[in-house]
CSV table of C-alpha atoms in Angstrom, one decimal:
chain,number,residue,atom,x,y,z
A,15,GLU,CA,111.5,83.8,-9.3
A,16,VAL,CA,114.6,83.2,-8.8
A,17,GLU,CA,117.7,84.2,-7.0
A,18,ILE,CA,119.9,86.5,-9.0
A,19,SER,CA,123.4,85.9,-8.9
A,20,THR,CA,126.5,86.7,-11.1
A,21,GLU,CA,128.3,83.6,-10.1
A,22,SER,CA,125.1,80.9,-10.7
A,23,HIS,CA,124.0,82.8,-13.7
A,24,LEU,CA,126.4,83.1,-16.7
A,25,VAL,CA,124.8,86.3,-18.2
A,26,LYS,CA,126.9,86.9,-21.7
A,27,ASP,CA,124.7,89.8,-23.0
A,28,PRO,CA,126.1,93.0,-22.1
A,29,VAL,CA,123.1,94.8,-21.6
A,30,LEU,CA,121.4,92.6,-18.9
A,31,ARG,CA,124.9,91.9,-17.4
A,32,ALA,CA,125.2,95.5,-16.4
A,33,PHE,CA,121.7,95.2,-15.1
A,34,VAL,CA,122.4,92.0,-12.7
A,35,ASP,CA,125.8,93.2,-11.8
A,36,HIS,CA,124.2,96.4,-10.4
A,37,PHE,CA,121.2,95.0,-8.9
A,38,VAL,CA,123.1,92.4,-7.2
A,39,SER,CA,125.5,95.1,-5.2
A,40,THR,CA,123.0,97.4,-4.9
A,41,GLY,CA,119.5,96.0,-4.3
A,42,LYS,CA,117.7,98.1,-6.9
A,43,LEU,CA,118.1,99.0,-10.5
A,44,ASP,CA,119.3,102.1,-12.2
A,45,PRO,CA,117.1,104.5,-13.8
A,46,VAL,CA,119.1,103.5,-17.0
A,47,HIS,CA,118.1,99.9,-16.5
A,48,LEU,CA,114.3,101.0,-15.5
A,49,GLN,CA,114.2,102.8,-18.7
A,50,ALA,CA,115.5,100.4,-20.7
A,51,LEU,CA,113.4,97.7,-19.2
A,52,LYS,CA,110.7,100.1,-19.9
A,53,ASN,CA,111.3,100.0,-23.4
A,54,GLY,CA,111.3,96.5,-24.5
A,55,THR,CA,112.2,93.0,-23.6
A,56,VAL,CA,115.9,92.3,-23.2
A,57,GLN,CA,117.4,89.1,-24.4
A,58,VAL,CA,120.1,87.3,-22.8
A,59,PHE,CA,122.1,84.0,-22.8
A,60,GLN,CA,122.9,81.3,-20.1
A,61,SER,CA,124.7,78.4,-20.0
A,62,VAL,CA,123.6,76.2,-17.4
A,63,ASN,CA,123.3,73.1,-19.2
A,64,GLN,CA,125.5,72.5,-22.1
A,65,GLU,CA,123.3,69.4,-23.3
A,66,GLU,CA,119.7,70.9,-22.6
A,67,PRO,CA,119.5,74.2,-22.3
A,68,LYS,CA,116.3,75.1,-20.6
A,69,PRO,CA,114.4,78.5,-20.7
A,70,MET,CA,114.3,80.6,-17.5
A,71,THR,CA,112.7,83.3,-16.3
A,72,LEU,CA,114.4,86.0,-14.4
A,73,CYS,CA,112.0,88.8,-12.2
A,74,VAL,CA,113.3,91.9,-11.3
A,75,PRO,CA,111.1,94.2,-9.4
A,76,ILE,CA,110.4,97.5,-10.4
A,77,GLU,CA,110.9,100.4,-8.5
A,78,ASP,CA,107.5,102.8,-7.2
A,79,GLY,CA,106.5,105.1,-9.5
A,80,VAL,CA,106.8,102.9,-12.9
A,81,LYS,CA,105.1,99.8,-13.1
A,82,SER,CA,104.0,97.3,-10.2
A,83,VAL,CA,104.7,94.8,-12.1
A,84,LEU,CA,107.6,92.6,-12.8
A,85,SER,CA,110.0,93.1,-15.9
A,86,THR,CA,110.0,89.5,-16.8
A,87,ILE,CA,113.6,88.5,-19.3
A,88,LYS,CA,113.4,85.3,-20.9
A,89,LEU,CA,116.7,83.3,-21.7
A,90,GLU,CA,116.9,81.9,-25.5
A,91,GLU,CA,118.4,78.6,-26.1
A,92,LYS,CA,121.8,78.2,-26.7
A,93,ILE,CA,123.8,79.7,-29.5
A,94,SER,CA,126.4,78.1,-31.6
A,95,SER,CA,129.6,79.9,-30.9
A,96,PRO,CA,131.9,81.1,-34.1
A,97,PHE,CA,135.2,80.2,-32.4
A,98,LYS,CA,135.0,76.4,-33.3
A,99,ASN,CA,137.4,75.0,-31.1
A,100,LEU,CA,138.0,77.4,-28.4
A,101,LYS,CA,136.7,77.7,-25.1
A,102,PRO,CA,137.3,80.4,-22.1
A,103,GLY,CA,140.6,79.7,-20.4
A,104,ASP,CA,142.1,78.5,-24.0
A,105,VAL,CA,145.4,80.3,-25.4
A,106,CYS,CA,145.0,81.9,-29.0
A,107,ILE,CA,146.6,84.5,-31.0
A,108,ALA,CA,144.5,87.5,-31.2
A,109,ARG,CA,144.8,91.0,-33.0
A,110,TRP,CA,144.8,94.2,-31.1
A,111,SER,CA,142.7,96.5,-32.7
A,112,GLU,CA,144.8,99.6,-32.3
A,113,ASP,CA,147.5,98.4,-34.3
A,114,ASN,CA,146.5,95.2,-35.9
A,115,VAL,CA,149.5,93.1,-34.7
A,116,TRP,CA,148.6,89.6,-33.4
A,117,TYR,CA,149.8,88.9,-29.8
A,118,ASN,CA,149.6,85.6,-27.9
A,119,ALA,CA,146.3,86.1,-26.0
A,120,VAL,CA,144.0,84.0,-23.5
A,121,LEU,CA,140.0,83.7,-24.3
A,122,GLU,CA,138.2,84.9,-21.5
A,123,GLU,CA,134.8,85.2,-22.6
A,124,ILE,CA,132.5,84.4,-25.7
A,125,SER,CA,129.8,86.7,-25.8
A,126,ALA,CA,126.5,86.5,-27.4
A,127,ASP,CA,126.8,89.0,-30.1
A,128,GLY,CA,129.6,86.8,-31.8
A,129,PHE,CA,132.3,89.1,-29.8
A,130,VAL,CA,135.2,87.3,-27.8
A,131,HIS,CA,137.0,88.8,-24.9
A,132,VAL,CA,140.8,88.2,-24.7
A,133,TYR,CA,143.6,88.8,-22.5
A,134,PHE,CA,146.8,89.5,-24.0
A,135,SER,CA,149.3,87.5,-21.5
A,136,ASP,CA,152.5,89.2,-22.6
A,137,TYR,CA,151.3,93.0,-22.1
A,138,GLY,CA,148.7,92.9,-19.9
A,139,ASN,CA,145.6,94.7,-21.5
A,140,SER,CA,142.4,93.1,-22.6
A,141,ASP,CA,140.5,93.9,-26.2
A,142,GLN,CA,136.9,92.7,-27.7
A,143,VAL,CA,137.4,91.0,-31.3
A,144,LYS,CA,135.6,89.2,-34.1
A,145,SER,CA,136.2,85.7,-35.2
A,146,ALA,CA,138.5,87.1,-38.1
A,147,SER,CA,140.9,88.4,-35.3
A,148,LEU,CA,141.3,85.2,-33.3
A,149,VAL,CA,143.6,82.1,-34.5
A,150,GLU,CA,144.2,79.0,-32.6
A,151,LYS,CA,147.9,78.5,-33.7
A,152,PRO,CA,150.3,80.5,-35.7
A,153,GLU,CA,149.8,78.2,-38.8
A,154,ASP,CA,146.3,79.7,-38.9
A,155,LEU,CA,147.5,83.4,-39.0
A,156,PRO,CA,146.6,85.3,-42.3
A,157,LEU,CA,149.0,86.1,-45.4
A,158,GLY,CA,151.2,88.9,-44.4
A,159,ALA,CA,150.4,89.1,-40.5
A,160,GLU,CA,152.0,91.5,-38.4
A,161,VAL,CA,152.9,89.1,-35.4
A,162,ASP,CA,154.4,90.1,-32.0
A,163,PRO,CA,158.0,88.7,-31.3
A,164,HIS,CA,156.6,86.6,-28.3
A,165,VAL,CA,154.6,84.3,-30.3
A,166,GLN,CA,155.8,81.5,-30.5
A,167,THR,CA,155.1,77.9,-31.9
A,168,VAL,CA,156.1,74.3,-31.1
A,169,SER,CA,157.6,72.1,-33.9
A,170,SER,CA,155.8,68.7,-33.6
A,171,LYS,CA,158.6,66.7,-35.1
A,172,VAL,CA,161.3,67.8,-32.5
A,173,GLY,CA,159.3,69.2,-29.8
A,174,LYS,CA,161.0,72.2,-29.9
A,175,ILE,CA,159.9,75.9,-29.4
A,176,GLU,CA,160.9,78.0,-32.4
A,177,SER,CA,160.5,81.4,-33.9
A,178,VAL,CA,156.7,82.0,-35.7
A,179,GLU,CA,158.6,83.1,-38.7
A,180,SER,CA,160.3,79.8,-39.3
A,181,LEU,CA,157.5,77.8,-39.5
A,182,CYS,CA,155.1,80.5,-40.9
A,183,PRO,CA,157.2,82.4,-43.6
A,184,SER,CA,154.2,84.4,-44.7
A,185,VAL,CA,154.2,86.4,-41.7
A,186,VAL,CA,155.9,89.5,-40.7
A,187,VAL,CA,157.6,89.8,-37.3
A,188,VAL,CA,157.0,93.2,-35.7
A,189,GLU,CA,160.0,94.3,-34.0
A,190,LYS,CA,159.3,98.0,-32.6
A,191,PRO,CA,159.4,99.4,-28.9
A,192,PRO,CA,155.9,100.1,-27.4
A,193,MET,CA,155.1,103.7,-28.3
A,194,ASP,CA,156.9,106.4,-25.7
A,195,LEU,CA,155.3,110.0,-26.1
A,196,LEU,CA,158.2,111.1,-24.0
A,197,SER,CA,160.8,110.0,-26.2
A,198,MET,CA,159.8,112.3,-28.7
A,199,ALA,CA,162.1,115.1,-30.3
A,200,THR,CA,160.8,118.3,-32.1
A,201,LEU,CA,157.8,117.1,-34.5
A,202,LYS,CA,158.1,117.9,-37.9
A,203,GLN,CA,154.7,118.3,-40.1
A,204,CYS,CA,154.4,115.6,-42.5
A,205,LEU,CA,151.3,116.5,-44.1
A,206,VAL,CA,149.0,119.6,-44.0
A,207,ILE,CA,145.2,119.3,-45.0
A,208,PRO,CA,144.4,122.9,-45.6
A,209,ASP,CA,141.3,125.0,-46.3
A,210,LEU,CA,139.0,123.3,-44.1
A,211,LYS,CA,136.0,124.8,-42.1
A,212,GLY,CA,136.4,124.5,-38.5
A,213,PRO,CA,138.1,121.3,-38.1
A,214,VAL,CA,137.5,119.3,-35.2
A,215,GLY,CA,137.1,115.4,-34.6
A,216,LEU,CA,139.6,113.0,-36.8
A,217,GLY,CA,139.7,109.6,-36.9
A,218,LEU,CA,141.3,106.8,-39.1
A,219,MET,CA,139.3,104.6,-41.2
A,220,VAL,CA,139.6,100.9,-41.7
A,221,ASP,CA,140.6,101.5,-45.0
A,222,GLN,CA,143.4,104.3,-43.6
A,223,SER,CA,141.6,107.4,-45.1
A,224,ILE,CA,141.4,110.2,-42.8
A,225,VAL,CA,138.0,110.9,-41.9
A,226,VAL,CA,137.6,115.0,-40.7
A,227,VAL,CA,134.5,116.4,-38.9
A,228,CYS,CA,134.3,120.2,-40.1
A,229,ARG,CA,132.1,122.3,-37.5
A,230,GLY,CA,132.0,125.3,-39.5
A,231,ASP,CA,130.3,123.7,-42.8
A,232,GLY,CA,128.8,121.0,-41.1
A,233,THR,CA,130.4,118.2,-43.2
A,234,VAL,CA,132.3,115.0,-42.5
A,235,ARG,CA,135.2,114.5,-45.0
A,236,ARG,CA,137.5,111.7,-46.3
A,237,PHE,CA,141.3,112.4,-47.2
A,238,SER,CA,144.0,109.5,-48.4
A,239,ARG,CA,147.0,109.4,-46.2
A,240,GLU,CA,148.4,111.7,-48.6
A,241,GLY,CA,146.0,114.7,-48.1
A,242,GLN,CA,143.8,114.1,-51.5
A,243,PHE,CA,140.1,114.5,-50.8
A,244,LEU,CA,138.2,111.3,-51.4
A,245,GLY,CA,134.3,112.3,-50.4
A,246,LEU,CA,132.1,113.4,-47.7
A,247,VAL,CA,130.0,111.1,-45.6
A,248,ILE,CA,126.6,110.9,-46.5
A,249,SER,CA,123.8,111.1,-43.8
A,250,HIS,CA,120.3,110.4,-43.8
A,251,ARG,CA,119.9,113.9,-42.5
A,252,GLU,CA,122.1,116.9,-42.9
A,253,PHE,CA,124.7,117.2,-39.8
A,254,VAL,CA,124.1,120.0,-37.3
A,255,ARG,CA,127.1,121.5,-36.1
A,256,PRO,CA,129.2,117.8,-36.1
A,257,VAL,CA,132.2,118.2,-33.9
A,258,ASP,CA,133.3,114.2,-33.0
A,259,VAL,CA,133.9,111.3,-34.6
A,260,LEU,CA,134.9,107.5,-33.3
A,261,VAL,CA,135.8,104.9,-35.7
A,262,LEU,CA,134.6,101.7,-33.8
A,263,ARG,CA,137.3,98.5,-33.4
A,264,CYS,CA,134.4,96.6,-35.5
A,265,GLY,CA,135.3,98.8,-38.4
A,266,ASP,CA,132.3,101.1,-38.1
A,267,PHE,CA,132.4,104.6,-37.2
A,268,VAL,CA,129.9,107.0,-35.4
A,269,VAL,CA,129.8,110.8,-35.6
A,270,ARG,CA,128.2,113.3,-33.2
A,271,ASP,CA,126.2,116.6,-33.7
A,272,GLU,CA,124.0,119.1,-32.2
A,273,LEU,CA,121.1,116.3,-32.6
A,274,GLY,CA,122.8,113.5,-31.2
A,275,ILE,CA,124.8,110.3,-32.5
A,276,GLN,CA,124.5,108.7,-35.6
A,277,MET,CA,126.4,105.4,-36.7
A,278,PHE,CA,127.6,104.4,-40.0
A,279,GLY,CA,129.0,101.0,-41.3
A,280,GLU,CA,132.7,100.9,-43.0
A,281,GLN,CA,131.8,102.3,-46.5
A,282,GLY,CA,129.8,105.2,-45.0
A,283,LYS,CA,126.6,103.9,-45.4
A,284,PHE,CA,124.1,105.3,-42.4
A,285,ILE,CA,123.2,102.4,-40.1
A,286,LYS,CA,121.0,104.0,-37.3
A,287,ASN,CA,121.0,106.3,-34.2
A,288,LEU,CA,122.5,105.5,-31.2
A,289,GLY,CA,120.8,106.4,-27.6
A,290,GLU,CA,118.2,108.9,-29.2
A,291,ASN,CA,115.6,108.0,-26.4
A,292,PHE,CA,118.0,109.0,-23.6
A,293,ILE,CA,120.0,111.8,-24.7
A,294,ASN,CA,119.5,115.4,-24.3
A,295,ARG,CA,122.7,117.1,-25.5
A,296,CYS,CA,125.9,115.1,-25.8
A,297,TYR,CA,129.7,115.7,-26.4
A,298,GLY,CA,132.9,113.7,-27.0
A,299,LEU,CA,133.2,110.3,-28.1
A,300,THR,CA,135.2,107.2,-27.2
A,301,GLU,CA,134.8,103.1,-27.0
A,302,ASP,CA,135.6,101.1,-24.3
A,303,GLU,CA,137.0,97.2,-24.3
A,304,MET,CA,133.5,96.1,-24.3
A,305,GLY,CA,132.6,97.6,-27.6
A,306,ARG,CA,130.4,100.3,-25.7
A,307,VAL,CA,130.1,103.9,-27.1
A,308,ILE,CA,131.1,106.4,-24.5
A,309,THR,CA,129.9,110.0,-24.4
A,310,ILE,CA,128.9,112.9,-22.3
A,311,ASN,CA,125.0,113.9,-21.6
A,312,CYS,CA,124.0,117.0,-20.4
A,313,ASN,CA,120.4,118.1,-19.6
A,314,VAL,CA,120.5,121.9,-19.8
A,315,GLY,CA,116.8,121.9,-20.5
A,316,SER,CA,116.5,122.0,-24.6
A,317,GLY,CA,117.5,119.5,-27.0
A,318,GLY,CA,116.5,115.7,-27.1
A,319,ALA,CA,113.8,114.1,-25.1
A,320,GLY,CA,116.2,112.0,-22.3
A,321,ASP,CA,114.9,111.7,-19.0
A,322,LEU,CA,118.0,110.1,-17.3
A,323,THR,CA,120.1,112.9,-16.5
A,324,ASP,CA,118.5,115.4,-14.2
A,325,LEU,CA,117.9,118.8,-15.2
A,326,GLY,CA,121.2,120.9,-15.1
A,327,GLN,CA,123.2,117.8,-14.7
A,328,THR,CA,125.8,116.0,-16.5
A,329,ASP,CA,126.3,112.3,-16.7
A,330,ILE,CA,128.6,109.8,-18.5
A,331,PHE,CA,126.5,107.3,-20.9
A,332,TYR,CA,127.6,104.4,-21.9
A,333,ILE,CA,125.7,102.9,-24.9
A,334,ASP,CA,125.4,99.5,-26.2
A,335,THR,CA,125.8,99.9,-30.5
A,336,SER,CA,123.8,96.6,-30.9
A,337,SER,CA,120.6,98.0,-29.1
A,338,GLY,CA,121.2,101.8,-29.1
A,339,ALA,CA,120.3,101.9,-25.3
A,340,VAL,CA,122.1,103.4,-22.5
A,341,VAL,CA,123.7,100.4,-20.3
A,342,LYS,CA,125.6,102.3,-17.5
A,343,ARG,CA,125.5,106.0,-16.5
A,344,VAL,CA,128.0,108.1,-14.4
A,345,GLU,CA,126.7,111.2,-12.7
A,346,MET,CA,129.5,113.6,-12.9
A,347,ILE,CA,128.2,115.6,-9.8
A,348,ASP,CA,129.8,113.3,-7.9
A,349,ILE,CA,133.0,114.1,-9.5
A,350,VAL,CA,132.8,117.9,-10.5
A,351,GLY,CA,131.3,119.2,-6.8
A,352,GLU,CA,130.0,122.2,-6.2
A,353,ALA,CA,131.9,124.0,-9.1
A,354,LYS,CA,129.2,121.9,-11.8
A,355,ASP,CA,127.9,125.5,-12.6
A,356,LYS,CA,131.6,126.4,-14.3
A,357,SER,CA,132.2,122.6,-15.7
A,358,ALA,CA,132.1,121.6,-19.1
A,359,CYS,CA,133.1,118.5,-20.0
A,360,ARG,CA,133.4,118.4,-23.8
A,361,PHE,CA,135.9,115.6,-24.9
A,362,LEU,CA,137.0,112.1,-23.7
A,363,THR,CA,138.7,108.9,-24.4
A,364,TYR,CA,139.3,105.6,-23.1
A,365,HIS,CA,142.6,103.7,-22.6
A,366,LYS,CA,143.4,100.4,-20.8
A,367,GLU,CA,140.3,100.5,-18.5
A,368,LYS,CA,140.6,104.4,-17.4
A,369,LEU,CA,138.3,107.1,-18.7
A,370,TYR,CA,139.8,110.3,-19.5
A,371,VAL,CA,137.3,113.1,-19.4
A,372,VAL,CA,138.3,116.8,-20.3
A,373,ASP,CA,136.6,119.7,-18.4
A,374,MET,CA,137.1,122.7,-20.7
A,375,GLY,CA,135.2,125.0,-18.2
A,376,LEU,CA,137.2,124.2,-15.3
A,377,ASP,CA,140.3,123.3,-17.1
A,378,CYS,CA,140.9,120.2,-16.1
A,379,VAL,CA,141.2,116.5,-16.8
A,380,TYR,CA,139.3,113.8,-14.7
A,381,VAL,CA,140.6,110.1,-14.6
A,382,LEU,CA,137.6,107.4,-13.7
A,383,PHE,CA,138.3,104.0,-13.1
A,384,LEU,CA,137.1,100.8,-11.2
A,385,LYS,CA,138.5,100.0,-8.0
A,386,ASP,CA,137.0,96.8,-6.0
A,387,GLY,CA,134.0,97.3,-8.0
A,388,GLU,CA,133.3,101.0,-7.0
A,389,GLU,CA,134.1,104.2,-9.4
A,390,GLN,CA,136.6,106.1,-8.5
A,391,ALA,CA,138.0,109.7,-9.7
A,392,GLU,CA,141.1,111.5,-9.7
A,393,VAL,CA,141.8,115.1,-11.3
A,394,PHE,CA,144.7,117.0,-12.4
A,395,GLY,CA,145.0,120.6,-14.0
A,396,SER,CA,144.2,124.3,-13.3
A,397,THR,CA,143.4,127.5,-15.2
A,398,GLY,CA,146.3,129.7,-16.8
A,399,ASN,CA,149.3,129.7,-19.3
A,400,LYS,CA,152.3,128.2,-16.5
A,401,ALA,CA,153.7,124.5,-17.0
A,402,GLY,CA,150.6,122.1,-16.7
A,403,GLN,CA,148.1,124.6,-16.8
A,404,PHE,CA,145.4,125.0,-19.1
A,405,ARG,CA,142.9,127.4,-21.2
A,406,ASP,CA,140.2,125.4,-23.1
A,407,PRO,CA,141.7,121.6,-23.1
A,408,ALA,CA,140.3,119.6,-25.5
A,409,GLY,CA,141.6,116.4,-27.0
A,410,LEU,CA,143.8,113.7,-25.3
A,411,VAL,CA,145.7,110.7,-26.4
A,412,VAL,CA,147.4,107.8,-24.2
A,413,ASP,CA,150.3,106.1,-25.0
A,414,ASN,CA,151.2,102.4,-23.8
A,415,THR,CA,152.8,103.7,-20.9
A,416,GLY,CA,150.2,105.9,-19.7
A,417,THR,CA,151.8,109.2,-20.6
A,418,MET,CA,149.0,111.6,-21.9
A,419,MET,CA,149.4,114.3,-24.4
A,420,VAL,CA,146.6,117.4,-23.8
A,421,VAL,CA,145.6,119.8,-26.5
A,422,ASP,CA,145.7,122.7,-24.6
A,423,SER,CA,143.6,124.8,-27.0
A,424,LYS,CA,143.6,128.7,-26.0
A,425,ASN,CA,147.6,128.6,-25.3
A,426,HIS,CA,148.1,127.2,-28.4
A,427,ARG,CA,150.2,123.9,-27.4
A,428,LEU,CA,150.3,120.5,-26.6
A,429,GLN,CA,151.0,119.2,-23.2
A,430,LEU,CA,152.7,115.8,-21.8
A,431,PHE,CA,151.7,114.5,-18.4
A,432,ASP,CA,152.9,110.9,-17.0
A,433,SER,CA,150.9,108.2,-15.4
A,434,LYS,CA,151.1,109.9,-12.2
A,435,TYR,CA,149.7,113.2,-14.0
A,436,ALA,CA,153.0,115.0,-13.2
A,437,PHE,CA,153.7,117.7,-15.8
A,438,CYS,CA,156.7,116.3,-18.2
A,439,GLY,CA,156.7,118.9,-20.9
A,440,ILE,CA,155.6,120.8,-23.9
A,441,VAL,CA,155.7,119.5,-27.3
A,442,LYS,CA,158.0,121.0,-29.6
A,443,VAL,CA,156.7,121.6,-33.4
A,444,ASP,CA,158.1,123.0,-36.4
A,445,GLN,CA,155.1,125.5,-37.2
A,446,PRO,CA,153.0,126.9,-34.7
A,447,LEU,CA,149.7,125.4,-33.5
A,448,ALA,CA,146.7,127.8,-34.1
A,449,ARG,CA,143.9,126.9,-31.8
A,450,PRO,CA,144.4,123.2,-31.6
A,451,SER,CA,141.2,120.8,-31.2
A,452,GLY,CA,140.9,117.3,-32.0
A,453,ILE,CA,143.7,114.7,-32.2
A,454,PHE,CA,144.5,111.2,-33.0
A,455,LEU,CA,147.0,109.0,-32.6
A,456,ASP,CA,147.7,106.2,-35.0
A,457,TYR,CA,149.5,103.4,-32.8
A,458,GLN,CA,150.3,101.5,-35.5
A,459,ARG,CA,152.5,103.5,-37.9
A,460,GLY,CA,153.3,106.4,-35.1
A,461,ASP,CA,151.5,109.3,-36.8
A,462,LEU,CA,149.9,111.9,-35.1
A,463,PHE,CA,146.9,114.2,-36.2
A,464,VAL,CA,146.0,117.3,-34.9
A,465,SER,CA,143.0,119.9,-36.3
A,466,ASN,CA,144.2,123.5,-36.4
A,467,TYR,CA,140.8,125.0,-35.6
A,468,THR,CA,141.9,128.8,-36.3
A,469,ASP,CA,144.2,127.8,-38.7
A,470,GLN,CA,141.5,125.8,-40.7
A,471,SER,CA,143.7,123.0,-41.0
A,472,VAL,CA,144.9,119.3,-40.0
A,473,VAL,CA,148.4,118.4,-40.0
A,474,SER,CA,150.1,115.1,-39.2
A,475,TYR,CA,153.2,114.6,-37.3
A,476,LYS,CA,155.7,111.3,-37.6
A,477,ILE,CA,156.4,110.1,-33.5
């Protein structure tokens, strides 16, 4: 056995890293981790000696009632990094997944799965990117790349700082202010996709096509930016009352229906199910900075065979897309409290290290975040039709300043709240909304998409 220490052992695998962090802080394993260990061996990587990496055994005691033996996790040999000349701490240029613009960044960590965690030094946010979204210097930027004005380069001949476009004429410097939802005037429809059967979830594919989940007829449909129907997403099984869709930063996408979560490639080919051994009945989809899919899991006594969530309880699951396993669990009972019988958490979104969970039953929004290593939660909203109140709140988006736009479904409106949860106003639209539900914000182009469940349509607005 060896002493488990997050400082002495550089654990890179996101699944095992969650295990170790939890074990070090609490002295025991969460039931999620126990279940994952029972289901199979977890592979991790350790960098102790770069020249001669040695295999090492990490022994984790399993709690009473499971197995009285030790779960052994073996370390594999060192892998070669796809980021040839870069190492943690190096300055680089990275493409942010939410707007596809290249920014100054600092490489923080290279993961075993080929992703790299970067910190955008000019703006203070982070992201997890693939090798294609990372370069060492401006000269390496791809043809036609959109580049933040802060990105500059040094001319080797004169030692002078120059703008990136002066030395790299093939790039396009993007001079655009950060998205600010509070600066909007009346929103006018610029696109209407009609005749949909119960549209809810929305997303934007890598090829810029719009993906719409229609609960009414159990379909997932793709449309062009002009509203032309492109085809259906075909699953290995029929969708059963699908509601949510999420396009991942890697380009793949996931769909959530009554039977679980399915993952598809960029071209719509089915890849696998996620969390099928853990989920009972889940709601909502979002992705964190580590590329994990986050969903709400409810154990109502029917549905899937998962045993992580107690009967009658609701948890937040963080699912690793590589293994399909739940690697983190947050119990909502600690947040909702005695009102749990009326609670119905159904939508969620993740933005800048904060998780926003919408409770349709209690007409409120929970904001979850880490502070000093502990999970914290704040809440705003109440039941009613006055300013700042909700009746069946649904989708939610957040801009770069922390301003939130919340779909107030049964009040047929969109409401704005600032980063301190203060009510800021109701969004003015040129045509009335009819039971709006899903919402998606295209940060790059400034387009807002909203699904009208009753009106059987999807509309888009230019912000």
